[in-house]
Tab-separated table of C-alpha atoms and ligand atoms in Angstrom:
chain	number	residue	atom	x	y	z
A	1	MET	CA	55.398	90.462	131.538
A	2	ASN	CA	57.113	90.778	134.879
A	3	ASN	CA	56.595	87.341	136.337
A	4	ILE	CA	60.134	86.058	136.834
A	5	SER	CA	59.157	82.502	135.920
A	6	ASP	CA	57.874	83.709	132.561
A	7	LEU	CA	61.059	85.667	131.989
A	8	ILE	CA	63.185	82.632	132.853
A	9	LYS	CA	61.102	80.531	130.477
A	10	GLU	CA	61.645	83.095	127.716
A	11	LEU	CA	65.390	83.320	128.416
A	12	VAL	CA	65.883	79.555	128.423
A	13	LYS	CA	63.971	79.318	125.168
A	14	TYR	CA	66.338	81.939	123.747
A	15	GLY	CA	69.302	79.936	125.049
A	16	LYS	CA	68.081	76.721	123.436
A	17	ASP	CA	67.386	78.436	120.129
A	18	LYS	CA	70.854	80.051	120.055
A	19	GLY	CA	72.645	76.814	120.857
A	20	LEU	CA	73.692	77.918	124.356
A	21	VAL	CA	71.458	75.591	126.382
A	22	ASP	CA	71.273	71.888	125.605
A	23	LYS	CA	67.838	70.254	125.969
A	24	GLU	CA	69.359	67.960	128.607
A	25	ASP	CA	70.451	70.953	130.698
A	26	GLU	CA	67.107	72.750	130.606
A	27	VAL	CA	65.824	71.962	134.115
A	28	TYR	CA	69.301	72.410	135.560
A	29	THR	CA	69.613	75.867	133.948
A	30	ILE	CA	66.161	76.922	135.158
A	31	ASN	CA	67.147	75.925	138.689
A	32	ARG	CA	70.380	77.941	138.509
A	33	LEU	CA	68.345	80.969	137.426
A	34	ILE	CA	65.667	80.711	140.138
A	35	GLU	CA	68.518	80.420	142.620
A	36	LEU	CA	70.038	83.636	141.266
A	37	PHE	CA	66.708	85.435	141.664
A	38	ASN	CA	66.281	84.079	145.157
A	39	GLU	CA	63.114	82.157	144.273
A	40	ASN	CA	62.008	78.706	145.371
A	41	GLU	CA	59.499	77.993	142.663
A	42	TYR	CA	59.256	77.951	138.929
A	43	ALA	CA	55.688	78.375	137.665
A	44	PRO	CA	55.520	79.975	134.233
A	45	SER	CA	52.294	80.323	132.293
A	46	GLU	CA	51.468	77.469	129.954
A	47	ASP	CA	51.269	79.710	126.880
A	48	GLU	CA	53.919	79.328	124.229
A	49	VAL	CA	55.656	82.684	123.741
A	50	GLU	CA	58.242	83.803	121.246
A	51	PHE	CA	61.388	85.203	122.804
A	52	ARG	CA	62.337	88.821	122.256
A	53	GLU	CA	65.769	90.361	121.649
A	54	ILE	CA	68.118	89.455	124.462
A	55	HIS	CA	68.555	92.988	125.824
A	56	LEU	CA	64.761	93.304	126.251
A	57	ILE	CA	64.562	90.067	128.238
A	58	LEU	CA	67.486	91.178	130.404
A	59	GLU	CA	66.017	94.649	130.984
A	60	ASP	CA	62.865	93.068	132.411
A	61	MET	CA	64.892	90.692	134.558
A	62	LEU	CA	66.975	93.603	135.851
A	63	ALA	CA	63.849	95.567	136.722
A	64	PHE	CA	62.657	92.569	138.747
A	65	ALA	CA	66.051	92.218	140.467
A	66	VAL	CA	66.209	95.935	141.325
A	67	GLU	CA	62.690	95.840	142.767
A	68	LYS	CA	63.559	92.802	144.827
A	69	GLY	CA	66.713	94.504	146.117
A	70	LEU	CA	69.071	91.979	144.482
A	71	VAL	CA	70.975	94.647	142.572
A	72	LYS	CA	71.587	98.403	142.862
A	73	ASP	CA	70.069	100.521	140.137
A	74	THR	CA	73.254	101.762	138.422
A	75	ILE	CA	74.652	100.799	135.005
A	76	ALA	CA	77.808	99.167	136.390
A	77	ASN	CA	75.909	97.102	138.966
A	78	LYS	CA	73.300	96.045	136.417
A	79	ASP	CA	76.001	95.118	133.884
A	80	ILE	CA	77.531	92.830	136.491
A	81	PHE	CA	74.160	91.266	137.261
A	82	ASP	CA	72.941	90.712	133.701
A	83	THR	CA	76.314	89.192	132.805
A	84	LYS	CA	75.878	86.816	135.730
A	85	ILE	CA	72.478	85.845	134.277
A	86	MET	CA	74.048	85.176	130.882
A	87	GLY	CA	76.896	83.259	132.496
A	88	MET	CA	74.317	80.689	133.614
A	89	LEU	CA	73.334	80.116	130.007
A	90	THR	CA	76.882	79.968	128.655
A	91	PRO	CA	78.402	76.500	128.229
A	92	PRO	CA	81.836	75.879	129.796
A	93	PRO	CA	85.068	76.648	127.895
A	94	SER	CA	85.764	72.976	127.120
A	95	TYR	CA	82.458	72.677	125.239
A	96	VAL	CA	83.007	75.831	123.159
A	97	ARG	CA	86.587	74.834	122.309
A	98	LYS	CA	85.575	71.350	121.220
A	99	GLU	CA	82.841	72.784	119.003
A	100	PHE	CA	85.301	75.310	117.529
A	101	LYS	CA	87.958	72.653	116.885
A	102	GLU	CA	85.576	70.252	115.157
A	103	ARG	CA	84.395	72.995	112.838
A	104	TYR	CA	87.923	74.351	112.297
A	105	ASP	CA	89.155	70.971	111.099
A	106	LYS	CA	86.616	71.110	108.283
A	107	ASP	CA	86.567	74.838	107.559
A	108	PRO	CA	88.267	77.685	109.524
A	109	LYS	CA	85.590	80.148	108.432
A	110	ASP	CA	82.825	77.930	109.788
A	111	ALA	CA	84.668	77.873	113.140
A	112	THR	CA	84.956	81.667	113.389
A	113	ASP	CA	81.338	82.097	112.185
A	114	TYR	CA	80.218	79.821	114.997
A	115	TYR	CA	82.351	81.588	117.603
A	116	TYR	CA	81.286	85.084	116.478
A	117	HIS	CA	77.594	84.190	116.644
A	118	PHE	CA	78.222	82.565	120.006
A	119	SER	CA	79.917	85.718	121.362
A	120	ARG	CA	76.882	87.776	120.349
A	121	ALA	CA	74.319	85.247	121.569
A	122	THR	CA	75.861	85.253	125.067
A	123	ASN	CA	75.570	89.077	125.087
A	124	TYR	CA	79.361	89.293	125.589
A	125	ILE	CA	79.082	91.513	122.511
A	126	ARG	CA	76.145	93.757	123.428
A	127	ASP	CA	74.492	94.219	120.050
A	128	ASP	CA	71.989	96.774	121.327
A	129	ARG	CA	74.840	99.060	122.450
A	130	ILE	CA	76.918	98.530	119.299
A	131	ALA	CA	73.860	99.542	117.253
A	132	LYS	CA	74.108	103.012	118.825
A	133	ASP	CA	77.438	103.729	117.109
A	134	GLU	CA	77.104	106.100	114.180
A	135	LYS	CA	78.875	104.711	111.118
A	136	TRP	CA	79.311	105.901	107.577
A	137	THR	CA	81.689	105.766	104.637
A	138	SER	CA	82.934	108.692	102.563
A	139	GLU	CA	85.043	108.890	99.437
A	140	THR	CA	88.430	110.556	99.984
A	141	GLU	CA	91.651	110.973	98.021
A	142	PHE	CA	92.610	107.553	99.396
A	143	GLY	CA	89.409	105.728	98.580
A	144	LEU	CA	86.346	104.949	100.621
A	145	MET	CA	87.134	105.536	104.313
A	146	ASP	CA	85.113	104.225	107.263
A	147	ILE	CA	84.112	106.535	110.074
A	148	THR	CA	82.605	105.541	113.429
A	149	ILE	CA	81.422	107.787	116.225
A	150	ASN	CA	81.704	105.500	119.186
A	151	LEU	CA	78.516	105.705	121.242
A	152	SER	CA	78.370	102.134	122.530
A	153	LYS	CA	80.248	102.661	125.777
A	154	PRO	CA	77.650	103.889	128.264
A	155	GLU	CA	78.293	107.114	130.146
A	156	LYS	CA	79.612	106.420	133.611
A	157	ASP	CA	77.206	106.837	136.477
A	158	PRO	CA	78.687	109.204	139.130
A	159	LYS	CA	77.598	106.746	141.840
A	160	ASP	CA	79.625	104.019	140.146
A	161	ILE	CA	82.657	106.289	139.826
A	162	ALA	CA	82.485	107.109	143.541
A	163	ALA	CA	82.124	103.446	144.520
A	164	GLN	CA	84.987	102.506	142.187
A	165	GLY	CA	87.262	105.110	143.770
A	166	ALA	CA	86.693	103.500	147.167
A	167	MET	CA	87.694	100.043	145.875
A	168	LYS	CA	91.128	98.612	146.426
A	169	LYS	CA	92.859	97.817	143.158
A	170	SER	CA	93.379	94.097	142.788
A	171	GLY	CA	95.960	92.447	140.582
A	172	TYR	CA	93.575	89.737	139.417
A	173	PRO	CA	93.083	89.520	136.500
A	174	ALA	CA	96.231	91.515	135.816
A	175	CYS	CA	94.595	93.319	132.880
A	176	LEU	CA	91.564	93.354	130.592
A	177	LEU	CA	93.250	91.005	128.133
A	178	CYS	CA	94.466	88.317	130.512
A	179	ARG	CA	93.068	84.819	130.078
A	180	GLU	CA	91.909	84.915	133.719
A	181	ASN	CA	88.983	87.067	132.531
A	182	GLU	CA	87.273	83.949	131.186
A	183	GLY	CA	84.219	83.470	133.424
A	184	TYR	CA	85.306	86.173	135.893
A	185	ALA	CA	82.374	87.727	137.750
A	186	GLY	CA	83.894	91.212	137.754
A	187	HIS	CA	83.288	94.152	140.092
A	188	LEU	CA	82.822	97.891	139.786
A	189	ALA	CA	86.407	98.413	138.625
A	190	HIS	CA	86.605	95.404	136.309
A	191	PRO	CA	84.038	94.236	133.732
A	192	ALA	CA	82.064	91.054	134.366
A	193	ARG	CA	83.007	88.227	132.028
A	194	ASN	CA	80.889	85.285	133.276
A	195	ASN	CA	79.717	84.821	129.669
A	196	HIS	CA	83.166	85.121	128.105
A	197	ARG	CA	84.905	82.139	126.494
A	198	ILE	CA	88.268	82.180	124.734
A	199	ILE	CA	89.748	79.921	122.069
A	200	PRO	CA	93.362	78.787	122.563
A	201	ILE	CA	95.479	78.895	119.408
A	202	THR	CA	99.172	78.379	118.700
A	203	LEU	CA	101.263	80.933	116.813
A	204	CYS	CA	104.799	79.889	115.877
A	205	GLY	CA	104.713	77.302	118.655
A	206	GLU	CA	103.661	79.806	121.332
A	207	ALA	CA	100.358	79.795	123.242
A	208	TYR	CA	97.886	82.546	122.302
A	209	ASN	CA	94.121	82.935	122.580
A	210	LEU	CA	91.456	84.232	120.249
A	211	GLN	CA	88.477	86.328	121.329
A	212	TYR	CA	86.268	89.010	119.826
A	213	SER	CA	86.417	92.600	120.974
A	214	PRO	CA	83.296	93.348	123.022
A	215	TYR	CA	83.187	96.730	121.241
A	216	VAL	CA	83.398	95.331	117.658
A	217	TYR	CA	84.605	98.471	115.904
A	218	TYR	CA	84.248	96.529	112.634
A	219	ASN	CA	82.941	93.169	111.468
A	220	GLU	CA	84.318	90.238	113.477
A	221	HIS	CA	86.837	92.483	115.249
A	222	CYS	CA	88.999	89.911	117.021
A	223	ILE	CA	91.840	90.081	119.510
A	224	ILE	CA	94.655	87.549	119.537
A	225	PHE	CA	96.428	87.730	122.875
A	226	ASN	CA	99.402	86.063	124.482
A	227	ASP	CA	98.569	83.377	127.042
A	228	LYS	CA	100.908	85.233	129.414
A	229	HIS	CA	100.704	88.827	130.657
A	230	THR	CA	103.814	90.004	128.842
A	231	PRO	CA	104.523	93.393	127.160
A	232	MET	CA	104.062	93.845	123.447
A	233	LYS	CA	107.034	94.131	121.191
A	234	ILE	CA	107.379	94.592	117.450
A	235	ASP	CA	110.110	92.271	116.218
A	236	ARG	CA	110.660	89.363	113.854
A	237	ASP	CA	108.518	87.133	116.095
A	238	ALA	CA	105.575	89.535	115.873
A	239	PHE	CA	105.747	89.460	112.054
A	240	ALA	CA	106.046	85.678	112.068
A	241	LYS	CA	103.041	85.352	114.405
A	242	ILE	CA	100.642	87.533	112.420
A	243	ILE	CA	101.688	85.710	109.243
A	244	ASP	CA	101.110	82.390	111.021
A	245	PHE	CA	97.668	83.654	112.088
A	246	VAL	CA	96.523	84.540	108.552
A	247	ARG	CA	97.897	81.193	107.361
A	248	GLN	CA	95.600	79.484	109.885
A	249	PHE	CA	92.695	81.910	109.350
A	250	PRO	CA	93.080	82.975	105.710
A	251	HIS	CA	89.732	84.814	105.698
A	252	TYR	CA	90.951	87.143	108.493
A	253	THR	CA	93.466	89.954	108.680
A	254	ALA	CA	95.831	90.434	111.661
A	255	GLY	CA	97.887	93.424	112.682
A	256	SER	CA	99.605	94.898	115.664
A	257	ASN	CA	99.773	98.293	117.206
A	258	ALA	CA	103.253	99.780	117.299
A	259	ASP	CA	105.205	99.287	120.507
A	260	LEU	CA	105.931	102.918	121.439
A	261	PRO	CA	103.715	105.514	123.139
A	262	ILE	CA	101.881	108.132	120.977
A	263	VAL	CA	101.983	105.904	117.879
A	264	GLY	CA	100.871	102.764	119.716
A	265	GLY	CA	97.704	101.346	121.177
A	266	SER	CA	96.111	101.659	124.573
A	267	ILE	CA	97.287	98.354	126.056
A	268	LEU	CA	101.053	98.052	125.640
A	269	SER	CA	101.428	95.875	128.736
A	270	HIS	CA	99.889	92.715	127.275
A	271	ASP	CA	101.185	91.316	123.986
A	272	HIS	CA	98.279	91.157	121.521
A	273	PHE	CA	97.240	91.531	117.903
A	274	GLN	CA	93.938	92.618	116.399
A	275	GLY	CA	92.259	91.187	113.366
A	276	GLY	CA	88.958	90.370	111.838
A	277	GLY	CA	86.852	89.797	108.794
A	278	TYR	CA	86.597	93.314	107.445
A	279	GLU	CA	87.990	94.830	104.255
A	280	PHE	CA	89.561	98.125	105.212
A	281	ALA	CA	90.283	100.941	102.748
A	282	MET	CA	93.994	100.179	103.064
A	283	VAL	CA	93.517	96.749	101.478
A	284	ARG	CA	92.352	98.468	98.295
A	285	ALA	CA	95.302	100.920	98.186
A	286	PRO	CA	97.429	100.105	95.118
A	287	TYR	CA	101.210	99.934	94.819
A	288	GLU	CA	102.637	103.330	93.914
A	289	ARG	CA	106.378	102.747	93.529
A	290	GLU	CA	107.838	99.272	93.494
A	291	PHE	CA	111.411	98.446	94.497
A	292	LYS	CA	113.605	95.409	94.878
A	293	ILE	CA	115.011	93.931	98.062
A	294	LYS	CA	118.381	92.551	97.035
A	295	ASP	CA	118.471	89.760	99.618
A	296	PHE	CA	114.904	88.593	98.945
A	297	PRO	CA	114.213	88.190	95.235
A	298	ASN	CA	111.080	86.204	96.165
A	299	VAL	CA	109.526	89.173	97.918
A	300	HIS	CA	107.644	91.775	95.924
A	301	ALA	CA	108.026	95.190	97.601
A	302	GLY	CA	106.747	98.693	97.062
A	303	THR	CA	105.181	101.750	98.615
A	304	ILE	CA	101.415	102.153	98.384
A	305	LYS	CA	99.028	105.031	97.773
A	306	TRP	CA	98.145	105.642	101.400
A	307	PRO	CA	98.398	108.697	103.696
A	308	LEU	CA	100.734	106.897	106.114
A	309	SER	CA	104.145	105.876	104.774
A	310	THR	CA	103.723	102.181	104.078
A	311	ILE	CA	105.873	99.473	102.518
A	312	ARG	CA	103.880	96.531	101.181
A	313	LEU	CA	105.520	93.121	100.890
A	314	GLN	CA	104.079	90.091	99.092
A	315	SER	CA	105.487	86.598	98.847
A	316	SER	CA	104.463	82.989	98.565
A	317	SER	CA	107.107	82.189	101.198
A	318	ALA	CA	106.141	82.888	104.812
A	319	GLU	CA	109.767	82.738	105.888
A	320	ASP	CA	111.045	85.148	103.231
A	321	ILE	CA	108.367	87.756	103.867
A	322	VAL	CA	109.049	87.644	107.623
A	323	ASP	CA	112.821	87.929	107.112
A	324	ALA	CA	112.395	90.797	104.655
A	325	ALA	CA	110.102	92.592	107.141
A	326	ASP	CA	112.671	92.052	109.881
A	327	LEU	CA	115.397	93.530	107.658
A	328	ILE	CA	113.265	96.649	107.077
A	329	LEU	CA	112.335	96.946	110.775
A	330	LYS	CA	115.974	96.729	111.910
A	331	ALA	CA	116.989	99.315	109.325
A	332	TRP	CA	114.116	101.625	110.319
A	333	ARG	CA	114.771	101.366	114.069
A	334	GLY	CA	118.254	102.812	113.550
A	335	TYR	CA	117.460	105.197	110.690
A	336	THR	CA	118.029	108.936	110.899
A	337	ASP	CA	117.467	111.399	108.055
A	338	GLU	CA	117.765	114.909	109.434
A	339	ASP	CA	116.609	116.511	106.164
A	340	ALA	CA	113.327	114.603	106.503
A	341	PHE	CA	113.136	115.271	110.274
A	342	ILE	CA	113.494	111.608	111.134
A	343	TYR	CA	115.525	110.793	114.220
A	344	ALA	CA	116.024	107.213	115.353
A	345	GLU	CA	116.507	108.505	118.881
A	346	THR	CA	116.993	111.661	120.933
A	347	ASP	CA	118.885	111.515	124.242
A	348	GLY	CA	118.771	107.730	124.128
A	349	THR	CA	114.942	107.531	123.716
A	350	PRO	CA	114.044	105.502	120.610
A	351	HIS	CA	111.429	106.955	118.216
A	352	ASN	CA	111.149	104.615	115.220
A	353	THR	CA	108.830	101.634	115.063
A	354	ILE	CA	106.386	99.918	112.726
A	355	THR	CA	102.659	99.143	112.683
A	356	PRO	CA	102.443	95.815	110.791
A	357	ILE	CA	99.335	94.330	109.139
A	358	ALA	CA	99.173	90.843	107.590
A	359	ARG	CA	96.621	89.311	105.240
A	360	MET	CA	96.383	86.746	102.494
A	361	ARG	CA	96.041	88.072	98.951
A	362	GLY	CA	94.971	85.026	97.030
A	363	ASP	CA	97.768	82.528	97.626
A	364	LEU	CA	100.288	85.205	98.588
A	365	TYR	CA	101.169	86.399	102.063
A	366	GLU	CA	100.930	90.162	102.267
A	367	LEU	CA	102.487	92.362	104.940
A	368	ASP	CA	102.003	96.125	105.186
A	369	LEU	CA	104.716	97.826	107.211
A	370	VAL	CA	103.651	101.297	108.302
A	371	LEU	CA	106.652	103.394	109.335
A	372	ARG	CA	106.028	105.260	112.587
A	373	ASN	CA	107.955	107.844	114.606
A	374	ASN	CA	106.873	109.299	117.959
A	375	ILE	CA	109.174	112.324	118.273
A	376	THR	CA	107.733	115.427	119.960
A	377	THR	CA	108.880	119.063	119.670
A	378	GLU	CA	107.949	122.373	121.251
A	379	GLU	CA	105.772	123.093	118.231
A	380	PHE	CA	104.130	119.643	118.359
A	381	PRO	CA	104.117	118.518	122.001
A	382	ALA	CA	101.590	115.743	121.256
A	383	GLY	CA	103.778	114.355	118.462
A	384	VAL	CA	105.157	115.560	115.132
A	385	TYR	CA	103.635	112.517	113.356
A	386	HIS	CA	100.323	112.712	115.168
A	387	PRO	CA	97.082	114.634	114.412
A	388	HIS	CA	98.039	118.313	114.360
A	389	GLN	CA	96.442	120.988	116.507
A	390	GLU	CA	94.180	122.306	113.716
A	391	TYR	CA	92.311	118.952	113.654
A	392	HIS	CA	92.070	118.333	117.398
A	393	HIS	CA	88.483	119.547	117.424
A	394	ILE	CA	87.687	116.335	115.519
A	395	LYS	CA	90.503	113.943	116.417
A	396	ARG	CA	93.257	114.322	118.980
A	397	GLU	CA	93.719	110.699	120.057
A	398	ASN	CA	96.513	108.401	118.876
A	399	ILE	CA	96.457	106.953	115.387
A	400	GLY	CA	96.488	103.265	116.264
A	401	LEU	CA	96.198	100.140	114.168
A	402	ILE	CA	92.485	100.472	113.340
A	403	GLU	CA	92.853	104.037	112.134
A	404	VAL	CA	96.013	103.206	110.229
A	405	MET	CA	93.919	100.753	108.188
A	406	GLY	CA	91.343	103.441	107.326
A	407	LEU	CA	88.676	103.327	110.018
A	408	ALA	CA	88.294	106.426	112.168
A	409	VAL	CA	87.068	105.857	115.707
A	410	LEU	CA	85.837	109.263	116.819
A	411	PRO	CA	84.745	110.431	120.288
A	412	ALA	CA	81.079	110.412	121.333
A	413	ARG	CA	81.015	114.196	121.911
A	414	LEU	CA	81.060	114.739	118.124
A	415	LYS	CA	77.526	113.430	117.673
A	416	LYS	CA	75.982	116.283	119.647
A	417	GLU	CA	78.474	118.862	118.375
A	418	MET	CA	77.807	118.008	114.740
A	419	SER	CA	74.062	118.159	115.132
A	420	VAL	CA	74.293	121.586	116.805
A	421	LEU	CA	76.728	122.690	114.098
A	422	GLU	CA	74.416	121.569	111.299
A	423	GLN	CA	71.511	123.494	112.775
A	424	ALA	CA	73.648	126.580	113.345
A	425	ILE	CA	74.842	126.570	109.729
A	426	LEU	CA	71.297	126.197	108.418
A	427	ASN	CA	70.176	129.087	110.620
A	428	GLY	CA	73.141	131.215	109.582
A	429	GLU	CA	74.165	131.627	113.228
A	430	ASP	CA	77.520	132.914	114.398
A	431	LEU	CA	79.495	129.717	115.019
A	432	SER	CA	81.448	131.253	117.868
A	433	ALA	CA	78.242	131.771	119.842
A	434	LYS	CA	77.806	128.229	121.189
A	435	PRO	CA	80.306	126.029	123.041
A	436	GLU	CA	79.430	123.054	120.781
A	437	THR	CA	80.287	124.924	117.574
A	438	GLU	CA	83.039	127.276	118.688
A	439	SER	CA	85.926	124.837	118.216
A	440	HIS	CA	84.600	123.848	114.772
A	441	LYS	CA	84.113	127.412	113.517
A	442	GLU	CA	87.322	127.866	111.531
A	443	TRP	CA	87.049	124.435	109.960
A	444	ALA	CA	83.376	124.795	109.013
A	445	GLU	CA	83.815	128.301	107.565
A	446	GLY	CA	86.585	126.870	105.425
A	447	TRP	CA	84.298	124.418	103.633
A	448	ILE	CA	80.914	126.190	103.738
A	449	LYS	CA	82.174	128.370	100.847
A	450	LYS	CA	82.792	125.309	98.676
A	451	TYR	CA	79.111	124.401	98.436
A	452	ASP	CA	76.604	126.317	96.284
A	453	ASP	CA	73.649	125.045	98.205
A	454	ILE	CA	73.572	123.791	101.761
A	455	ASN	CA	70.125	122.767	102.906
A	456	ALA	CA	68.381	120.599	105.475
A	457	ASP	CA	68.524	117.594	103.141
A	458	ASN	CA	72.246	117.601	102.360
A	459	ILE	CA	73.901	119.173	105.405
A	460	HIS	CA	74.334	115.954	107.369
A	461	ARG	CA	76.025	114.211	104.453
A	462	ILE	CA	78.245	117.249	103.812
A	463	VAL	CA	79.393	117.251	107.443
A	464	GLN	CA	80.058	113.499	107.263
A	465	ASN	CA	82.178	113.944	104.137
A	466	GLU	CA	84.097	116.856	105.646
A	467	ILE	CA	84.840	114.785	108.759
A	468	ALA	CA	86.182	112.018	106.502
A	469	ASP	CA	88.342	114.623	104.777
A	470	VAL	CA	89.766	115.637	108.170
A	471	PHE	CA	90.412	111.984	108.918
A	472	SER	CA	92.480	111.546	105.772
A	473	HIS	CA	94.477	114.664	106.773
A	474	VAL	CA	95.185	113.408	110.288
A	475	LEU	CA	96.438	110.179	108.733
A	476	GLU	CA	98.735	112.292	106.567
A	477	ASP	CA	99.924	114.073	109.721
A	478	ALA	CA	100.829	110.644	111.106
A	479	GLY	CA	102.775	109.802	107.937
A	480	VAL	CA	106.531	110.138	108.450
A	481	TYR	CA	107.042	111.024	104.776
A	482	LYS	CA	104.705	113.617	103.330
A	483	ARG	CA	103.156	113.024	99.930
A	484	THR	CA	105.120	115.899	98.392
A	485	GLU	CA	108.008	115.724	95.950
A	486	GLU	CA	110.424	116.151	98.873
A	487	GLY	CA	108.686	113.542	100.994
A	488	ILE	CA	108.558	111.007	98.182
A	489	SER	CA	112.269	111.358	97.476
A	490	ALA	CA	113.094	111.091	101.199
A	491	PHE	CA	111.045	107.870	101.350
A	492	LYS	CA	113.021	106.630	98.323
A	493	ARG	CA	116.313	107.338	100.145
A	494	PHE	CA	115.177	104.887	102.800
A	495	THR	CA	113.982	102.130	100.456
A	496	ASP	CA	117.110	102.520	98.253
A	497	MET	CA	119.038	100.935	101.138
A	498	PHE	CA	117.540	97.564	100.274
A	499	GLU	CA	118.148	97.538	96.512
B	1	ZN	ZN1	97.179	90.859	130.828
């Protein structure tokens, strides 16, 4: 089926079925699409056809557009063009917001369900690419961890990279999170967002917006971003805002990356939080040692059984839990314990911060405060509380919010490396012989001994479990207090300040 009229007919049928195209806008939408394809006529076959998955319809449309010379045959150019197609099916922001609001007033979950399905229907979330990610869960000392090998971002085409290099950098939109991305056509150095719609929300009286992450690392992975392009900061306001968010969306969690390099996220320049409708391993971590906060008898506090050093607060009072978190943050920012190798600052550079995560637990507000420190030394130039050298063959990137909660996002290269490694182990090959296995040799030889029988049926699962084991160790590396007798008593020295 390569007749463009038939493809337009199929696409518009898809749009009507998914609630994107109103019956009244059908002819209008068809005319926008024939305009885009530089056609004067619309003459589809009379036959009724079922529509296919959206990426299949778009692939055929792209093939037509490439043949007709409307678009260059590279991934980046085609992404811009197929987003433009979808933009013609996507209702304007005012419509989506009204729909969201009406549903929200009855049931917040119904509103986010609608908006999540909408964001997938418009192909803003590219389901066919997300499906390429390899995901699994493995039991570890800290419960069932989630692991993802991220394969959904397409490899860059060298022609696109060259064309991008020649482009002048524009300041509009200022970044990938800015509200000005809504409906933006994009170019080779900035993703197309014709099909993107955002939902304005208010947190503690300040204007924010809700959107889903186009990469959905987990179910309903959402981003809550400041209406203004302003740097992120962890302070009392940040705690108050994520608590306000879970009050308004009690079925979602919301957290923030820390606000210092190494222990923070990738976009520190635009204030934002991340949340979603997923139960992370951290949620299931129990209290390990409870303590009292003298000034806040209404707040239940304790450390939890988790590889990163975490204080969990619970309270029925939003104000008390936020104030208690602020007390702990202020204490931590200025806290030095040389015996535990914790320095609030060196040469005037601050090192201590917190990764906070908020959720509702029944009727109680819950706030996990993960203590972070970004000091580096000669021995650990990438960070003392950062994945150590011995694990860099699996994970060398920062431990950000998502990982803190128990979901590893691992680089694409691992997929190939692990499959070569599995084959090499089965064949009894020397692991230093191939570039894909060389860096994994020491690690693999360490666990091969543990198993009586490694065969073609179980090797993949064994490798998955061993990767999860590495993940729990890199989280321990990122923990400022180790889970040893010494570490536990050093952690207690800090929490004793509040009793
Ligand atoms: Zn921005």
